[in-house]
Amino acid sequence: RLPRTGTYPFCDSLDHLGPLASTVTDLALAYDALQGFDRGDPACARRAP
């Protein structure tokens, strides 16, 4: 799950954040860099790795 900190919510139940990429490998690398716990996002939960 990606933190929503710094984004403008349009509709909490429909909004989806995520990167665009040319390949699945590039997308996996982007998600690895972006995902994680964020104290600034009240909907974000800590999860075991």
PDB file of C-alpha atoms in Angstrom:
ATOM      1  CA  ARG A   1       0.000   0.000   0.000  1.00  0.00           C
ATOM      2  CA  LEU A   2       1.239   3.470  -0.859  1.00  0.00           C
ATOM      3  CA  PRO A   3       0.971   6.323   1.658  1.00  0.00           C
ATOM      4  CA  ARG A   4      -1.431   9.104   0.690  1.00  0.00           C
ATOM      5  CA  THR A   5       0.530  11.884   2.408  1.00  0.00           C
ATOM      6  CA  GLY A   6       0.724  14.968   0.196  1.00  0.00           C
ATOM      7  CA  THR A   7      -2.082  13.927  -2.131  1.00  0.00           C
ATOM      8  CA  TYR A   8      -5.495  15.520  -2.598  1.00  0.00           C
ATOM      9  CA  PRO A   9      -8.287  13.004  -1.922  1.00  0.00           C
ATOM     10  CA  PHE A  10     -11.122  13.056  -4.437  1.00  0.00           C
ATOM     11  CA  CYS A  11     -13.080  10.088  -3.094  1.00  0.00           C
ATOM     12  CA  ASP A  12     -11.585   7.896  -0.345  1.00  0.00           C
ATOM     13  CA  SER A  13     -13.306   4.746  -1.559  1.00  0.00           C
ATOM     14  CA  LEU A  14     -12.305   5.168  -5.221  1.00  0.00           C
ATOM     15  CA  ASP A  15      -8.900   6.899  -5.236  1.00  0.00           C
ATOM     16  CA  HIS A  16      -5.946   4.723  -6.229  1.00  0.00           C
ATOM     17  CA  LEU A  17      -2.355   5.923  -6.161  1.00  0.00           C
ATOM     18  CA  GLY A  18       0.385   4.268  -8.113  1.00  0.00           C
ATOM     19  CA  PRO A  19       3.167   4.699 -10.618  1.00  0.00           C
ATOM     20  CA  LEU A  20       3.088   4.113 -14.366  1.00  0.00           C
ATOM     21  CA  ALA A  21       5.921   2.097 -15.908  1.00  0.00           C
ATOM     22  CA  SER A  22       7.019   0.589 -19.206  1.00  0.00           C
ATOM     23  CA  THR A  23       7.658  -2.884 -17.798  1.00  0.00           C
ATOM     24  CA  VAL A  24       6.504  -5.021 -14.897  1.00  0.00           C
ATOM     25  CA  THR A  25      10.085  -5.044 -13.592  1.00  0.00           C
ATOM     26  CA  ASP A  26      10.171  -1.230 -13.531  1.00  0.00           C
ATOM     27  CA  LEU A  27       6.806  -1.196 -11.769  1.00  0.00           C
ATOM     28  CA  ALA A  28       8.015  -3.657  -9.122  1.00  0.00           C
ATOM     29  CA  LEU A  29      11.091  -1.500  -8.480  1.00  0.00           C
ATOM     30  CA  ALA A  30       8.926   1.606  -8.134  1.00  0.00           C
ATOM     31  CA  TYR A  31       6.568  -0.070  -5.662  1.00  0.00           C
ATOM     32  CA  ASP A  32       9.493  -1.354  -3.597  1.00  0.00           C
ATOM     33  CA  ALA A  33      10.766   2.222  -3.294  1.00  0.00           C
ATOM     34  CA  LEU A  34       7.373   3.847  -2.602  1.00  0.00           C
ATOM     35  CA  GLN A  35       5.530   1.503  -0.264  1.00  0.00           C
ATOM     36  CA  GLY A  36       5.827   1.423   3.489  1.00  0.00           C
ATOM     37  CA  PHE A  37       4.489   2.863   6.710  1.00  0.00           C
ATOM     38  CA  ASP A  38       3.901   6.627   6.837  1.00  0.00           C
ATOM     39  CA  ARG A  39       3.043   8.329  10.142  1.00  0.00           C
ATOM     40  CA  GLY A  40       1.419  11.185   8.199  1.00  0.00           C
ATOM     41  CA  ASP A  41      -1.233   8.910   6.667  1.00  0.00           C
ATOM     42  CA  PRO A  42      -3.900   7.922   9.228  1.00  0.00           C
ATOM     43  CA  ALA A  43      -5.096   5.051   6.998  1.00  0.00           C
ATOM     44  CA  CYS A  44      -1.613   3.523   6.769  1.00  0.00           C
ATOM     45  CA  ALA A  45      -0.897   0.490   8.959  1.00  0.00           C
ATOM     46  CA  ARG A  46       2.359  -1.218   9.877  1.00  0.00           C
ATOM     47  CA  ARG A  47       2.692  -4.685   8.382  1.00  0.00           C
ATOM     48  CA  ALA A  48       5.264  -7.383   8.839  1.00  0.00           C
ATOM     49  CA  PRO A  49       7.785  -7.569   5.968  1.00  0.00           C
TER      50      PRO A  49
END
